[in-house]
JSON list of C-alpha atoms in Angstrom, two decimals:
[
{"chain": "J", "resi": 25, "resn": "MET", "atom": "CA", "xyz": [24.08, 16.03, 9.18]},
{"chain": "J", "resi": 26, "resn": "GLU", "atom": "CA", "xyz": [20.66, 14.76, 8.25]},
{"chain": "J", "resi": 27, "resn": "ALA", "atom": "CA", "xyz": [18.15, 17.33, 7.03]},
{"chain": "J", "resi": 28, "resn": "PRO", "atom": "CA", "xyz": [15.50, 18.03, 9.67]},
{"chain": "J", "resi": 29, "resn": "THR", "atom": "CA", "xyz": [11.91, 16.78, 9.46]},
{"chain": "J", "resi": 30, "resn": "GLY", "atom": "CA", "xyz": [9.47, 19.65, 9.40]},
{"chain": "J", "resi": 31, "resn": "GLU", "atom": "CA", "xyz": [6.08, 19.49, 11.05]},
{"chain": "J", "resi": 32, "resn": "VAL", "atom": "CA", "xyz": [2.83, 21.23, 10.12]},
{"chain": "J", "resi": 33, "resn": "ARG", "atom": "CA", "xyz": [-0.14, 20.98, 12.49]},
{"chain": "J", "resi": 34, "resn": "VAL", "atom": "CA", "xyz": [-3.33, 21.36, 10.47]},
{"chain": "J", "resi": 35, "resn": "GLY", "atom": "CA", "xyz": [-6.20, 23.07, 12.27]},
{"chain": "J", "resi": 36, "resn": "ALA", "atom": "CA", "xyz": [-8.90, 25.65, 11.68]},
{"chain": "J", "resi": 37, "resn": "LYS", "atom": "CA", "xyz": [-7.17, 27.96, 9.19]},
{"chain": "J", "resi": 38, "resn": "PRO", "atom": "CA", "xyz": [-7.76, 27.81, 5.42]},
{"chain": "J", "resi": 39, "resn": "THR", "atom": "CA", "xyz": [-6.19, 24.86, 3.58]},
{"chain": "J", "resi": 40, "resn": "MET", "atom": "CA", "xyz": [-3.84, 27.07, 1.62]},
{"chain": "J", "resi": 41, "resn": "ASN", "atom": "CA", "xyz": [-2.15, 28.30, 4.82]},
{"chain": "J", "resi": 42, "resn": "TYR", "atom": "CA", "xyz": [-0.98, 24.75, 5.49]},
{"chain": "J", "resi": 43, "resn": "VAL", "atom": "CA", "xyz": [0.08, 24.21, 1.88]},
{"chain": "J", "resi": 44, "resn": "LEU", "atom": "CA", "xyz": [2.27, 27.31, 2.11]},
{"chain": "J", "resi": 45, "resn": "ALA", "atom": "CA", "xyz": [3.69, 26.32, 5.51]},
{"chain": "J", "resi": 46, "resn": "THR", "atom": "CA", "xyz": [4.65, 22.96, 3.98]},
{"chain": "J", "resi": 47, "resn": "VAL", "atom": "CA", "xyz": [6.19, 24.45, 0.84]},
{"chain": "J", "resi": 48, "resn": "ILE", "atom": "CA", "xyz": [8.21, 26.93, 2.92]},
{"chain": "J", "resi": 49, "resn": "GLN", "atom": "CA", "xyz": [9.67, 24.13, 5.05]},
{"chain": "J", "resi": 50, "resn": "PHE", "atom": "CA", "xyz": [10.79, 22.23, 1.95]},
{"chain": "J", "resi": 51, "resn": "ASN", "atom": "CA", "xyz": [12.25, 25.42, 0.49]},
{"chain": "J", "resi": 52, "resn": "GLN", "atom": "CA", "xyz": [14.19, 25.93, 3.72]},
{"chain": "J", "resi": 53, "resn": "GLY", "atom": "CA", "xyz": [15.88, 22.56, 3.19]},
{"chain": "J", "resi": 54, "resn": "ALA", "atom": "CA", "xyz": [13.67, 20.02, 4.95]},
{"chain": "J", "resi": 55, "resn": "LYS", "atom": "CA", "xyz": [13.96, 16.50, 3.49]},
{"chain": "J", "resi": 56, "resn": "ASN", "atom": "CA", "xyz": [10.65, 15.51, 5.08]},
{"chain": "J", "resi": 57, "resn": "VAL", "atom": "CA", "xyz": [7.59, 17.35, 6.30]},
{"chain": "J", "resi": 58, "resn": "VAL", "atom": "CA", "xyz": [4.88, 15.64, 8.32]},
{"chain": "J", "resi": 59, "resn": "LEU", "atom": "CA", "xyz": [1.32, 17.04, 8.29]},
{"chain": "J", "resi": 60, "resn": "LYS", "atom": "CA", "xyz": [-0.60, 16.19, 11.46]},
{"chain": "J", "resi": 61, "resn": "ALA", "atom": "CA", "xyz": [-4.32, 16.61, 12.05]},
{"chain": "J", "resi": 62, "resn": "ARG", "atom": "CA", "xyz": [-7.16, 15.40, 14.23]},
{"chain": "J", "resi": 63, "resn": "GLY", "atom": "CA", "xyz": [-10.90, 15.02, 13.67]},
{"chain": "J", "resi": 64, "resn": "ARG", "atom": "CA", "xyz": [-12.46, 17.36, 11.16]},
{"chain": "J", "resi": 65, "resn": "ALA", "atom": "CA", "xyz": [-9.08, 18.82, 10.17]},
{"chain": "J", "resi": 66, "resn": "ILE", "atom": "CA", "xyz": [-8.09, 15.43, 8.69]},
{"chain": "J", "resi": 67, "resn": "LEU", "atom": "CA", "xyz": [-9.70, 16.12, 5.32]},
{"chain": "J", "resi": 68, "resn": "LYS", "atom": "CA", "xyz": [-7.95, 19.50, 5.21]},
{"chain": "J", "resi": 69, "resn": "ALA", "atom": "CA", "xyz": [-4.58, 17.84, 5.86]},
{"chain": "J", "resi": 70, "resn": "ILE", "atom": "CA", "xyz": [-5.18, 15.36, 3.03]},
{"chain": "J", "resi": 71, "resn": "ASN", "atom": "CA", "xyz": [-6.24, 18.17, 0.68]},
{"chain": "J", "resi": 72, "resn": "ALA", "atom": "CA", "xyz": [-3.15, 20.22, 1.64]},
{"chain": "J", "resi": 73, "resn": "ALA", "atom": "CA", "xyz": [-0.87, 17.22, 0.99]},
{"chain": "J", "resi": 74, "resn": "GLN", "atom": "CA", "xyz": [-2.49, 16.61, -2.41]},
{"chain": "J", "resi": 75, "resn": "ILE", "atom": "CA", "xyz": [-2.18, 20.26, -3.44]},
{"chain": "J", "resi": 76, "resn": "THR", "atom": "CA", "xyz": [1.47, 20.28, -2.35]},
{"chain": "J", "resi": 77, "resn": "VAL", "atom": "CA", "xyz": [2.50, 17.17, -4.28]},
{"chain": "J", "resi": 78, "resn": "ASN", "atom": "CA", "xyz": [0.26, 17.65, -7.33]},
{"chain": "J", "resi": 79, "resn": "ARG", "atom": "CA", "xyz": [0.59, 21.39, -7.83]},
{"chain": "J", "resi": 80, "resn": "PHE", "atom": "CA", "xyz": [3.20, 23.40, -5.91]},
{"chain": "J", "resi": 81, "resn": "LEU", "atom": "CA", "xyz": [5.99, 20.80, -5.61]},
{"chain": "J", "resi": 82, "resn": "ARG", "atom": "CA", "xyz": [4.93, 18.48, -8.40]},
{"chain": "J", "resi": 83, "resn": "ASP", "atom": "CA", "xyz": [7.65, 15.93, -9.31]},
{"chain": "J", "resi": 84, "resn": "GLN", "atom": "CA", "xyz": [9.74, 17.19, -6.36]},
{"chain": "J", "resi": 85, "resn": "VAL", "atom": "CA", "xyz": [7.89, 15.86, -3.32]},
{"chain": "J", "resi": 86, "resn": "GLU", "atom": "CA", "xyz": [5.92, 12.64, -2.80]},
{"chain": "J", "resi": 87, "resn": "ILE", "atom": "CA", "xyz": [3.65, 11.15, -0.16]},
{"chain": "J", "resi": 88, "resn": "LYS", "atom": "CA", "xyz": [5.88, 8.63, 1.59]},
{"chain": "J", "resi": 89, "resn": "ASP", "atom": "CA", "xyz": [3.64, 7.30, 4.32]},
{"chain": "J", "resi": 90, "resn": "VAL", "atom": "CA", "xyz": [0.20, 7.81, 5.85]},
{"chain": "J", "resi": 91, "resn": "LYS", "atom": "CA", "xyz": [-0.65, 6.73, 9.38]},
{"chain": "J", "resi": 92, "resn": "ILE", "atom": "CA", "xyz": [-4.04, 6.87, 11.03]},
{"chain": "J", "resi": 93, "resn": "GLY", "atom": "CA", "xyz": [-4.71, 6.46, 14.72]},
{"chain": "J", "resi": 94, "resn": "SER", "atom": "CA", "xyz": [-6.84, 7.73, 17.56]},
{"chain": "J", "resi": 95, "resn": "GLU", "atom": "CA", "xyz": [-6.41, 9.80, 20.68]},
{"chain": "J", "resi": 96, "resn": "VAL", "atom": "CA", "xyz": [-8.51, 10.17, 23.78]},
{"chain": "J", "resi": 97, "resn": "VAL", "atom": "CA", "xyz": [-9.67, 13.75, 24.36]},
{"chain": "J", "resi": 98, "resn": "GLY", "atom": "CA", "xyz": [-12.25, 15.55, 26.48]},
{"chain": "J", "resi": 99, "resn": "GLU", "atom": "CA", "xyz": [-12.79, 15.80, 30.22]},
{"chain": "J", "resi": 100, "resn": "PRO", "atom": "CA", "xyz": [-11.38, 12.97, 32.38]},
{"chain": "J", "resi": 101, "resn": "ASP", "atom": "CA", "xyz": [-14.90, 11.92, 33.35]},
{"chain": "J", "resi": 102, "resn": "LYS", "atom": "CA", "xyz": [-16.16, 12.10, 29.77]},
{"chain": "J", "resi": 103, "resn": "PRO", "atom": "CA", "xyz": [-13.38, 10.76, 27.53]},
{"chain": "J", "resi": 104, "resn": "ARG", "atom": "CA", "xyz": [-13.98, 10.32, 23.83]},
{"chain": "J", "resi": 105, "resn": "ASN", "atom": "CA", "xyz": [-11.90, 9.06, 20.94]},
{"chain": "J", "resi": 106, "resn": "ILE", "atom": "CA", "xyz": [-10.84, 11.27, 18.09]},
{"chain": "J", "resi": 107, "resn": "SER", "atom": "CA", "xyz": [-9.19, 10.00, 14.90]},
{"chain": "J", "resi": 108, "resn": "THR", "atom": "CA", "xyz": [-5.78, 11.32, 13.89]},
{"chain": "J", "resi": 109, "resn": "ILE", "atom": "CA", "xyz": [-3.66, 11.32, 10.76]},
{"chain": "J", "resi": 110, "resn": "GLU", "atom": "CA", "xyz": [0.03, 11.82, 10.00]},
{"chain": "J", "resi": 111, "resn": "ILE", "atom": "CA", "xyz": [1.01, 12.33, 6.37]},
{"chain": "J", "resi": 112, "resn": "LEU", "atom": "CA", "xyz": [4.74, 12.08, 5.70]},
{"chain": "J", "resi": 113, "resn": "LEU", "atom": "CA", "xyz": [5.95, 13.97, 2.63]},
{"chain": "J", "resi": 114, "resn": "GLU", "atom": "CA", "xyz": [9.46, 13.44, 1.28]},
{"chain": "J", "resi": 115, "resn": "ARG", "atom": "CA", "xyz": [11.60, 15.30, -1.21]},
{"chain": "J", "resi": 116, "resn": "LYS", "atom": "CA", "xyz": [12.48, 12.95, -4.10]},
{"chain": "V", "resi": 25, "resn": "MET", "atom": "CA", "xyz": [-7.17, -20.51, -2.82]},
{"chain": "V", "resi": 26, "resn": "GLU", "atom": "CA", "xyz": [-6.44, -17.09, -1.43]},
{"chain": "V", "resi": 27, "resn": "ALA", "atom": "CA", "xyz": [-9.13, -15.50, 0.71]},
{"chain": "V", "resi": 28, "resn": "PRO", "atom": "CA", "xyz": [-10.90, -12.66, -1.14]},
{"chain": "V", "resi": 29, "resn": "THR", "atom": "CA", "xyz": [-10.37, -8.99, -0.37]},
{"chain": "V", "resi": 30, "resn": "GLY", "atom": "CA", "xyz": [-13.61, -7.36, 0.71]},
{"chain": "V", "resi": 31, "resn": "GLU", "atom": "CA", "xyz": [-14.48, -3.79, -0.16]},
{"chain": "V", "resi": 32, "resn": "VAL", "atom": "CA", "xyz": [-16.60, -1.27, 1.73]},
{"chain": "V", "resi": 33, "resn": "ARG", "atom": "CA", "xyz": [-17.45, 2.03, 0.06]},
{"chain": "V", "resi": 34, "resn": "VAL", "atom": "CA", "xyz": [-18.02, 4.64, 2.72]},
{"chain": "V", "resi": 35, "resn": "GLY", "atom": "CA", "xyz": [-20.60, 7.29, 1.90]},
{"chain": "V", "resi": 36, "resn": "ALA", "atom": "CA", "xyz": [-23.50, 9.15, 3.49]},
{"chain": "V", "resi": 37, "resn": "LYS", "atom": "CA", "xyz": [-24.81, 6.52, 5.94]},
{"chain": "V", "resi": 38, "resn": "PRO", "atom": "CA", "xyz": [-23.97, 6.47, 9.66]},
{"chain": "V", "resi": 39, "resn": "THR", "atom": "CA", "xyz": [-20.45, 5.37, 10.57]},
{"chain": "V", "resi": 40, "resn": "MET", "atom": "CA", "xyz": [-21.66, 2.26, 12.34]},
{"chain": "V", "resi": 41, "resn": "ASN", "atom": "CA", "xyz": [-23.20, 0.91, 9.12]},
{"chain": "V", "resi": 42, "resn": "TYR", "atom": "CA", "xyz": [-19.72, 0.75, 7.61]},
{"chain": "V", "resi": 43, "resn": "VAL", "atom": "CA", "xyz": [-18.20, -0.76, 10.75]},
{"chain": "V", "resi": 44, "resn": "LEU", "atom": "CA", "xyz": [-20.78, -3.54, 10.59]},
{"chain": "V", "resi": 45, "resn": "ALA", "atom": "CA", "xyz": [-20.27, -4.08, 6.85]},
{"chain": "V", "resi": 46, "resn": "THR", "atom": "CA", "xyz": [-16.54, -4.46, 7.54]},
{"chain": "V", "resi": 47, "resn": "VAL", "atom": "CA", "xyz": [-16.99, -6.83, 10.48]},
{"chain": "V", "resi": 48, "resn": "ILE", "atom": "CA", "xyz": [-19.41, -8.99, 8.47]},
{"chain": "V", "resi": 49, "resn": "GLN", "atom": "CA", "xyz": [-16.89, -9.36, 5.63]},
{"chain": "V", "resi": 50, "resn": "PHE", "atom": "CA", "xyz": [-14.18, -10.50, 8.04]},
{"chain": "V", "resi": 51, "resn": "ASN", "atom": "CA", "xyz": [-16.62, -12.91, 9.68]},
{"chain": "V", "resi": 52, "resn": "GLN", "atom": "CA", "xyz": [-17.41, -14.35, 6.25]},
{"chain": "V", "resi": 53, "resn": "GLY", "atom": "CA", "xyz": [-13.76, -15.24, 5.81]},
{"chain": "V", "resi": 54, "resn": "ALA", "atom": "CA", "xyz": [-12.13, -12.21, 4.16]},
{"chain": "V", "resi": 55, "resn": "LYS", "atom": "CA", "xyz": [-8.39, -11.91, 4.89]},
{"chain": "V", "resi": 56, "resn": "ASN", "atom": "CA", "xyz": [-8.45, -8.22, 3.91]},
{"chain": "V", "resi": 57, "resn": "VAL", "atom": "CA", "xyz": [-11.10, -5.54, 3.72]},
{"chain": "V", "resi": 58, "resn": "VAL", "atom": "CA", "xyz": [-10.45, -2.19, 2.06]},
{"chain": "V", "resi": 59, "resn": "LEU", "atom": "CA", "xyz": [-12.48, 0.87, 3.09]},
{"chain": "V", "resi": 60, "resn": "LYS", "atom": "CA", "xyz": [-12.74, 3.45, 0.32]},
{"chain": "V", "resi": 61, "resn": "ALA", "atom": "CA", "xyz": [-14.02, 7.01, 0.61]},
{"chain": "V", "resi": 62, "resn": "ARG", "atom": "CA", "xyz": [-13.89, 10.38, -1.09]},
{"chain": "V", "resi": 63, "resn": "GLY", "atom": "CA", "xyz": [-14.16, 13.95, 0.20]},
{"chain": "V", "resi": 64, "resn": "ARG", "atom": "CA", "xyz": [-16.17, 14.46, 3.34]},
{"chain": "V", "resi": 65, "resn": "ALA", "atom": "CA", "xyz": [-16.67, 10.71, 3.81]},
{"chain": "V", "resi": 66, "resn": "ILE", "atom": "CA", "xyz": [-12.92, 10.32, 4.45]},
{"chain": "V", "resi": 67, "resn": "LEU", "atom": "CA", "xyz": [-13.17, 11.11, 8.16]},
{"chain": "V", "resi": 68, "resn": "LYS", "atom": "CA", "xyz": [-16.02, 8.61, 8.46]},
{"chain": "V", "resi": 69, "resn": "ALA", "atom": "CA", "xyz": [-13.90, 5.90, 6.82]},
{"chain": "V", "resi": 70, "resn": "ILE", "atom": "CA", "xyz": [-11.04, 6.58, 9.26]},
{"chain": "V", "resi": 71, "resn": "ASN", "atom": "CA", "xyz": [-13.43, 6.52, 12.23]},
{"chain": "V", "resi": 72, "resn": "ALA", "atom": "CA", "xyz": [-14.98, 3.25, 10.99]},
{"chain": "V", "resi": 73, "resn": "ALA", "atom": "CA", "xyz": [-11.52, 1.67, 10.61]},
{"chain": "V", "resi": 74, "resn": "GLN", "atom": "CA", "xyz": [-10.53, 2.79, 14.13]},
{"chain": "V", "resi": 75, "resn": "ILE", "atom": "CA", "xyz": [-13.73, 1.44, 15.68]},
{"chain": "V", "resi": 76, "resn": "THR", "atom": "CA", "xyz": [-13.25, -1.87, 13.84]},
{"chain": "V", "resi": 77, "resn": "VAL", "atom": "CA", "xyz": [-9.64, -2.43, 14.95]},
{"chain": "V", "resi": 78, "resn": "ASN", "atom": "CA", "xyz": [-9.91, -0.94, 18.45]},
{"chain": "V", "resi": 79, "resn": "ARG", "atom": "CA", "xyz": [-13.29, -2.23, 19.50]},
{"chain": "V", "resi": 80, "resn": "PHE", "atom": "CA", "xyz": [-15.11, -4.88, 17.44]},
{"chain": "V", "resi": 81, "resn": "LEU", "atom": "CA", "xyz": [-12.14, -6.87, 16.11]},
{"chain": "V", "resi": 82, "resn": "ARG", "atom": "CA", "xyz": [-9.52, -5.79, 18.61]},
{"chain": "V", "resi": 83, "resn": "ASP", "atom": "CA", "xyz": [-6.34, -7.94, 18.44]},
{"chain": "V", "resi": 84, "resn": "GLN", "atom": "CA", "xyz": [-7.76, -9.73, 15.39]},
{"chain": "V", "resi": 85, "resn": "VAL", "atom": "CA", "xyz": [-7.53, -7.11, 12.64]},
{"chain": "V", "resi": 86, "resn": "GLU", "atom": "CA", "xyz": [-4.96, -4.38, 12.01]},
{"chain": "V", "resi": 87, "resn": "ILE", "atom": "CA", "xyz": [-4.55, -1.39, 9.70]},
{"chain": "V", "resi": 88, "resn": "LYS", "atom": "CA", "xyz": [-2.09, -2.64, 7.11]},
{"chain": "V", "resi": 89, "resn": "ASP", "atom": "CA", "xyz": [-1.86, 0.31, 4.73]},
{"chain": "V", "resi": 90, "resn": "VAL", "atom": "CA", "xyz": [-3.36, 3.73, 4.10]},
{"chain": "V", "resi": 91, "resn": "LYS", "atom": "CA", "xyz": [-3.26, 5.41, 0.70]},
{"chain": "V", "resi": 92, "resn": "ILE", "atom": "CA", "xyz": [-4.45, 8.90, -0.13]},
{"chain": "V", "resi": 93, "resn": "GLY", "atom": "CA", "xyz": [-4.98, 10.28, -3.61]},
{"chain": "V", "resi": 94, "resn": "SER", "atom": "CA", "xyz": [-7.23, 12.49, -5.64]},
{"chain": "V", "resi": 95, "resn": "GLU", "atom": "CA", "xyz": [-9.79, 12.11, -8.40]},
{"chain": "V", "resi": 96, "resn": "VAL", "atom": "CA", "xyz": [-11.24, 14.56, -10.87]},
{"chain": "V", "resi": 97, "resn": "VAL", "atom": "CA", "xyz": [-15.01, 14.90, -10.54]},
{"chain": "V", "resi": 98, "resn": "GLY", "atom": "CA", "xyz": [-17.72, 17.28, -11.72]},
{"chain": "V", "resi": 99, "resn": "GLU", "atom": "CA", "xyz": [-18.86, 18.38, -15.15]},
{"chain": "V", "resi": 100, "resn": "PRO", "atom": "CA", "xyz": [-16.34, 18.09, -18.03]},
{"chain": "V", "resi": 101, "resn": "ASP", "atom": "CA", "xyz": [-16.27, 21.87, -18.39]},
{"chain": "V", "resi": 102, "resn": "LYS", "atom": "CA", "xyz": [-15.92, 22.42, -14.65]},
{"chain": "V", "resi": 103, "resn": "PRO", "atom": "CA", "xyz": [-13.58, 19.72, -13.32]},
{"chain": "V", "resi": 104, "resn": "ARG", "atom": "CA", "xyz": [-12.47, 19.76, -9.70]},
{"chain": "V", "resi": 105, "resn": "ASN", "atom": "CA", "xyz": [-10.24, 17.58, -7.59]},
{"chain": "V", "resi": 106, "resn": "ILE", "atom": "CA", "xyz": [-11.51, 15.55, -4.70]},
{"chain": "V", "resi": 107, "resn": "SER", "atom": "CA", "xyz": [-9.29, 13.73, -2.21]},
{"chain": "V", "resi": 108, "resn": "THR", "atom": "CA", "xyz": [-9.65, 9.99, -1.75]},
{"chain": "V", "resi": 109, "resn": "ILE", "atom": "CA", "xyz": [-8.55, 7.41, 0.81]},
{"chain": "V", "resi": 110, "resn": "GLU", "atom": "CA", "xyz": [-8.13, 3.65, 0.83]},
{"chain": "V", "resi": 111, "resn": "ILE", "atom": "CA", "xyz": [-7.63, 1.95, 4.19]},
{"chain": "V", "resi": 112, "resn": "LEU", "atom": "CA", "xyz": [-6.50, -1.66, 4.00]},
{"chain": "V", "resi": 113, "resn": "LEU", "atom": "CA", "xyz": [-7.40, -3.79, 7.01]},
{"chain": "V", "resi": 114, "resn": "GLU", "atom": "CA", "xyz": [-5.90, -7.25, 7.45]},
{"chain": "V", "resi": 115, "resn": "ARG", "atom": "CA", "xyz": [-6.71, -10.16, 9.71]},
{"chain": "V", "resi": 116, "resn": "LYS", "atom": "CA", "xyz": [-3.67, -10.92, 11.87]}
]
């Protein structure tokens, strides 16, 4: 059976919360963890990914893929675009 | 001769300045343009890339690759890490 892909949605909490959520998922056996964020949380997701691969799981996990996109949010009569990111981490 | 790769360094100016810089480089014949940013300018670079591919050069240019990394900045006795992004756009 293939190891599951974990998911961490990055939002308003401190960066380190998302680092720990990511590390825990790898420690529980995930082969991949994807960090997802929108708008102003994007920088936090990138920082959390960097801290995970350069500090906590150095030489064990790598950034496999980064996708950026956009979503429409807001009221139906006042739609606006918000940028999104998905950072795929993979155990080496 | 291969078409040159343009470069746009995204910083403190309004997002639309970087969109226009990118569009101009494609209009001058670039096959690729790479948007580079660090820290808080990262979200602006992503927004500029999205506006370029979804609005100004829709169906003409696509996001080919996204790389994230980190750099050490600050005084030698007080180094700190800053996240970086490089967004490669390519004419279809």
